[in-house]
CSV table of C-alpha atoms in Angstrom, one decimal:
chain,number,residue,atom,x,y,z
A,1,UNK,CA,-0.3,-0.1,-0.3
A,2,UNK,CA,1.4,3.2,-0.9
A,3,UNK,CA,0.0,6.4,0.5
A,4,UNK,CA,0.6,9.9,-1.1
A,5,UNK,CA,0.0,13.3,1.6
A,6,UNK,CA,0.3,16.5,0.7
A,7,UNK,CA,-1.6,19.7,1.9
A,8,UNK,CA,-3.0,22.8,0.7
A,9,UNK,CA,-4.3,26.1,2.9
A,10,UNK,CA,-1.8,27.5,5.2
A,11,UNK,CA,-1.7,25.8,9.0
A,12,UNK,CA,-1.2,29.4,10.3
A,13,UNK,CA,-3.9,31.4,12.1
A,14,UNK,CA,-3.3,35.2,11.1
A,15,UNK,CA,-7.0,35.1,9.2
A,16,UNK,CA,-7.0,38.1,6.9
A,17,UNK,CA,-3.0,38.8,7.3
A,18,UNK,CA,-2.1,35.9,4.8
A,19,UNK,CA,-3.5,32.6,6.7
A,20,UNK,CA,-5.9,31.0,4.9
A,21,UNK,CA,-9.5,30.1,6.6
A,22,UNK,CA,-9.4,26.0,5.8
A,23,UNK,CA,-6.2,23.7,5.9
A,24,UNK,CA,-6.2,20.7,3.9
A,25,UNK,CA,-4.3,17.1,4.4
A,26,UNK,CA,-5.2,14.8,1.5
A,27,UNK,CA,-4.1,11.1,1.4
A,28,UNK,CA,-3.8,9.8,-2.1
A,29,UNK,CA,-4.0,5.9,-1.2
A,30,UNK,CA,-2.8,3.4,-4.2
A,31,UNK,CA,-3.4,-0.2,-2.8
A,32,UNK,CA,-1.5,-1.9,-5.9
A,33,UNK,CA,2.0,-0.8,-6.7
A,34,UNK,CA,1.2,-1.5,-10.5
A,35,UNK,CA,-1.9,0.9,-10.4
A,36,UNK,CA,0.7,3.4,-8.9
A,37,UNK,CA,3.2,3.4,-11.2
A,38,UNK,CA,0.4,3.3,-14.3
A,39,UNK,CA,-1.1,6.7,-12.8
A,40,UNK,CA,2.2,8.1,-12.5
A,41,UNK,CA,3.7,6.7,-16.2
A,42,UNK,CA,-0.1,8.9,-17.5
A,43,UNK,CA,1.2,12.1,-15.5
A,44,UNK,CA,4.4,12.0,-16.9
A,45,UNK,CA,3.0,11.7,-20.0
A,46,UNK,CA,0.6,14.3,-19.7
A,47,UNK,CA,3.1,17.0,-18.8
A,48,UNK,CA,5.3,16.1,-21.5
A,49,UNK,CA,1.9,16.4,-24.4
A,50,UNK,CA,0.9,19.9,-21.8
A,51,UNK,CA,4.8,21.3,-22.0
A,52,UNK,CA,6.9,19.4,-23.9
A,53,UNK,CA,9.3,18.6,-21.3
A,54,UNK,CA,9.8,16.8,-18.2
A,55,UNK,CA,10.8,19.3,-15.2
A,56,UNK,CA,7.6,20.8,-15.0
A,57,UNK,CA,5.8,20.4,-11.7
A,58,UNK,CA,1.9,20.2,-11.6
A,59,UNK,CA,0.6,22.9,-9.0
A,60,UNK,CA,-2.8,23.6,-8.4
A,61,UNK,CA,-2.7,27.1,-7.3
A,62,UNK,CA,-0.1,27.9,-9.9
A,63,UNK,CA,-2.2,26.0,-12.6
A,64,UNK,CA,-4.7,27.2,-15.0
A,65,UNK,CA,-8.1,26.0,-15.1
A,66,UNK,CA,-7.4,24.4,-18.4
A,67,UNK,CA,-4.6,22.3,-17.0
A,68,UNK,CA,-6.4,21.7,-13.8
A,69,UNK,CA,-9.3,19.6,-15.4
A,70,UNK,CA,-7.0,17.9,-18.0
A,71,UNK,CA,-5.3,16.4,-15.0
A,72,UNK,CA,-7.9,15.5,-13.0
A,73,UNK,CA,-9.5,14.0,-16.1
A,74,UNK,CA,-6.2,12.0,-16.6
A,75,UNK,CA,-5.6,9.9,-13.5
A,76,UNK,CA,-9.6,9.8,-12.9
A,77,UNK,CA,-9.6,6.6,-14.8
A,78,UNK,CA,-7.4,4.9,-12.1
A,79,UNK,CA,-7.6,3.0,-9.4
A,80,UNK,CA,-6.7,5.4,-6.2
A,81,UNK,CA,-8.5,6.1,-2.9
A,82,UNK,CA,-8.7,9.7,-1.2
A,83,UNK,CA,-8.7,10.8,1.9
A,84,UNK,CA,-7.9,14.2,4.0
A,85,UNK,CA,-9.0,16.7,6.6
A,86,UNK,CA,-10.6,20.0,6.5
A,87,UNK,CA,-9.7,22.0,9.6
A,88,UNK,CA,-11.7,25.4,9.4
A,89,UNK,CA,-8.8,27.9,11.3
A,90,UNK,CA,-11.2,29.8,12.4
A,91,UNK,CA,-13.2,27.9,14.9
A,92,UNK,CA,-9.7,26.6,16.7
A,93,UNK,CA,-8.9,27.5,19.6
A,94,UNK,CA,-6.3,24.6,20.9
A,95,UNK,CA,-3.4,27.0,22.6
A,96,UNK,CA,-0.9,24.3,21.4
A,97,UNK,CA,-2.1,24.0,17.9
A,98,UNK,CA,-2.7,27.6,17.2
A,99,UNK,CA,1.1,28.3,18.7
A,100,UNK,CA,3.3,25.9,16.7
A,101,UNK,CA,2.9,25.9,12.3
A,102,UNK,CA,4.8,22.6,13.1
A,103,UNK,CA,2.6,20.7,15.8
A,104,UNK,CA,-0.3,21.8,14.1
A,105,UNK,CA,0.6,20.3,10.7
A,106,UNK,CA,1.8,16.8,12.3
A,107,UNK,CA,-1.1,16.4,14.3
A,108,UNK,CA,-3.8,17.0,11.6
A,109,UNK,CA,-1.3,14.1,9.3
A,110,UNK,CA,-1.5,12.2,12.5
A,111,UNK,CA,-5.1,12.2,13.0
A,112,UNK,CA,-5.6,11.4,8.9
A,113,UNK,CA,-3.6,8.4,9.1
A,114,UNK,CA,-4.8,7.2,12.6
A,115,UNK,CA,-8.5,7.4,12.2
A,116,UNK,CA,-8.5,5.8,9.1
A,117,UNK,CA,-11.4,3.2,9.4
A,118,UNK,CA,-9.0,0.2,9.0
A,119,UNK,CA,-8.1,1.0,5.7
A,120,UNK,CA,-4.7,2.0,6.0
A,121,UNK,CA,-2.3,-1.0,6.8
A,122,UNK,CA,1.1,-1.5,6.7
A,123,UNK,CA,1.5,1.5,4.5
A,124,UNK,CA,4.8,3.0,2.6
A,125,UNK,CA,4.3,7.1,3.3
A,126,UNK,CA,5.3,9.7,1.5
A,127,UNK,CA,4.7,13.1,2.7
A,128,UNK,CA,5.7,16.4,0.6
A,129,UNK,CA,8.2,18.4,2.7
A,130,UNK,CA,11.1,19.9,3.4
A,131,UNK,CA,12.4,21.4,6.8
A,132,UNK,CA,15.5,20.9,8.8
A,133,UNK,CA,17.0,17.3,9.8
A,134,UNK,CA,16.5,17.3,13.2
A,135,UNK,CA,12.4,17.9,12.1
A,136,UNK,CA,12.4,15.8,9.8
A,137,UNK,CA,13.4,13.2,12.1
A,138,UNK,CA,11.5,13.9,15.0
A,139,UNK,CA,8.5,13.8,12.7
A,140,UNK,CA,8.8,10.5,11.6
A,141,UNK,CA,9.5,9.7,14.8
A,142,UNK,CA,5.7,10.7,15.9
A,143,UNK,CA,4.3,9.3,13.3
A,144,UNK,CA,5.6,5.8,13.9
A,145,UNK,CA,5.0,6.2,17.8
A,146,UNK,CA,1.3,7.1,17.6
A,147,UNK,CA,0.6,5.4,14.4
A,148,UNK,CA,2.1,1.7,15.7
A,149,UNK,CA,1.0,-0.5,18.1
A,150,UNK,CA,1.1,-4.0,19.3
A,151,UNK,CA,-2.2,-4.5,17.7
A,152,UNK,CA,-2.2,-2.3,14.5
A,153,UNK,CA,0.7,-1.0,12.3
A,154,UNK,CA,-0.7,1.9,10.0
A,155,UNK,CA,2.8,2.8,9.1
A,156,UNK,CA,5.6,0.3,7.2
A,157,UNK,CA,7.8,3.4,6.6
A,158,UNK,CA,7.9,7.3,6.0
A,159,UNK,CA,9.6,9.6,3.8
A,160,UNK,CA,9.3,13.3,3.0
A,161,UNK,CA,9.7,13.9,-0.1
A,162,UNK,CA,10.5,16.6,-2.5
A,163,UNK,CA,7.5,17.0,-4.6
A,164,UNK,CA,9.3,18.2,-8.0
A,165,UNK,CA,10.7,14.7,-8.1
A,166,UNK,CA,7.3,12.6,-7.9
A,167,UNK,CA,4.6,13.0,-9.8
A,168,UNK,CA,1.9,11.2,-7.3
A,169,UNK,CA,2.9,13.3,-4.9
A,170,UNK,CA,2.1,16.4,-7.2
A,171,UNK,CA,-0.8,14.6,-7.2
A,172,UNK,CA,-1.7,14.6,-4.1
A,173,UNK,CA,-1.3,18.4,-4.6
A,174,UNK,CA,-3.7,18.8,-7.4
A,175,UNK,CA,-6.6,17.0,-5.6
A,176,UNK,CA,-5.5,18.8,-2.1
A,177,UNK,CA,-6.2,22.0,-4.3
A,178,UNK,CA,-9.4,20.9,-5.6
A,179,UNK,CA,-11.2,19.9,-2.2
A,180,UNK,CA,-10.1,23.2,-1.0
A,181,UNK,CA,-11.1,25.1,-3.8
A,182,UNK,CA,-14.5,23.7,-3.3
A,183,UNK,CA,-14.6,25.6,0.0
A,184,UNK,CA,-14.4,29.1,-1.8
A,185,UNK,CA,-17.5,29.9,-2.6
A,186,UNK,CA,-17.1,32.7,-4.2
A,187,UNK,CA,-15.0,31.5,-6.9
A,188,UNK,CA,-17.1,30.3,-9.9
A,189,UNK,CA,-14.5,27.3,-10.1
A,190,UNK,CA,-15.5,26.3,-6.7
A,191,UNK,CA,-17.4,23.1,-7.7
A,192,UNK,CA,-15.4,22.4,-10.9
A,193,UNK,CA,-12.2,20.4,-9.8
A,194,UNK,CA,-13.5,18.4,-7.0
A,195,UNK,CA,-16.4,16.7,-9.1
A,196,UNK,CA,-14.2,15.3,-11.7
A,197,UNK,CA,-12.4,12.7,-8.8
A,198,UNK,CA,-15.2,12.8,-6.5
A,199,UNK,CA,-15.8,8.8,-7.0
A,200,UNK,CA,-12.4,9.0,-5.3
A,201,UNK,CA,-13.0,10.6,-2.4
A,202,UNK,CA,-13.5,7.7,0.5
A,203,UNK,CA,-13.8,10.4,3.3
A,204,UNK,CA,-13.7,14.1,3.9
A,205,UNK,CA,-13.9,14.9,7.7
A,206,UNK,CA,-14.1,18.0,8.8
A,207,UNK,CA,-11.6,18.9,12.3
A,208,UNK,CA,-13.1,20.8,15.0
């Protein structure tokens, strides 16, 4: 089982000063390695078709409407599942979460993976992200401690990787962005993208 995780929005709480109202953590889950490889190949073929080169990164917030639609339609025929957690930053009042972006980010990913209705088991987790070496090590140790126990094992291994080098992390970004856009009712395209991949969305959990 392969799980690719990315986010959309800002894990901060300065609403009106740059932080977004919603913060989304999204997991794209492949139950079959071959299906993941086929999906990755399709994305790479689409990239070459659209841009004529192999070094372009698909990012939802940097893409035109036509690119977003082409991408989502391309992946829609493959087998994958989507689980996400949506946090409304305007109604979260936990001092611990509000005072540290890293703590909030880590906690949200833990919640997404922990409460998965037993649908994520012994998975290889790939998460978009950099950060310094100490944060990465502490973050992965935290997830392993919180998610694995004697009776169940969510995480087989976990790596934080550069999204520029992995099209399936880019896929998680595009889907997270699509779900985030669906919450922005003032946008004319708010309902367009999520509708394309709706059949893949297994769970969309509002965290409060």
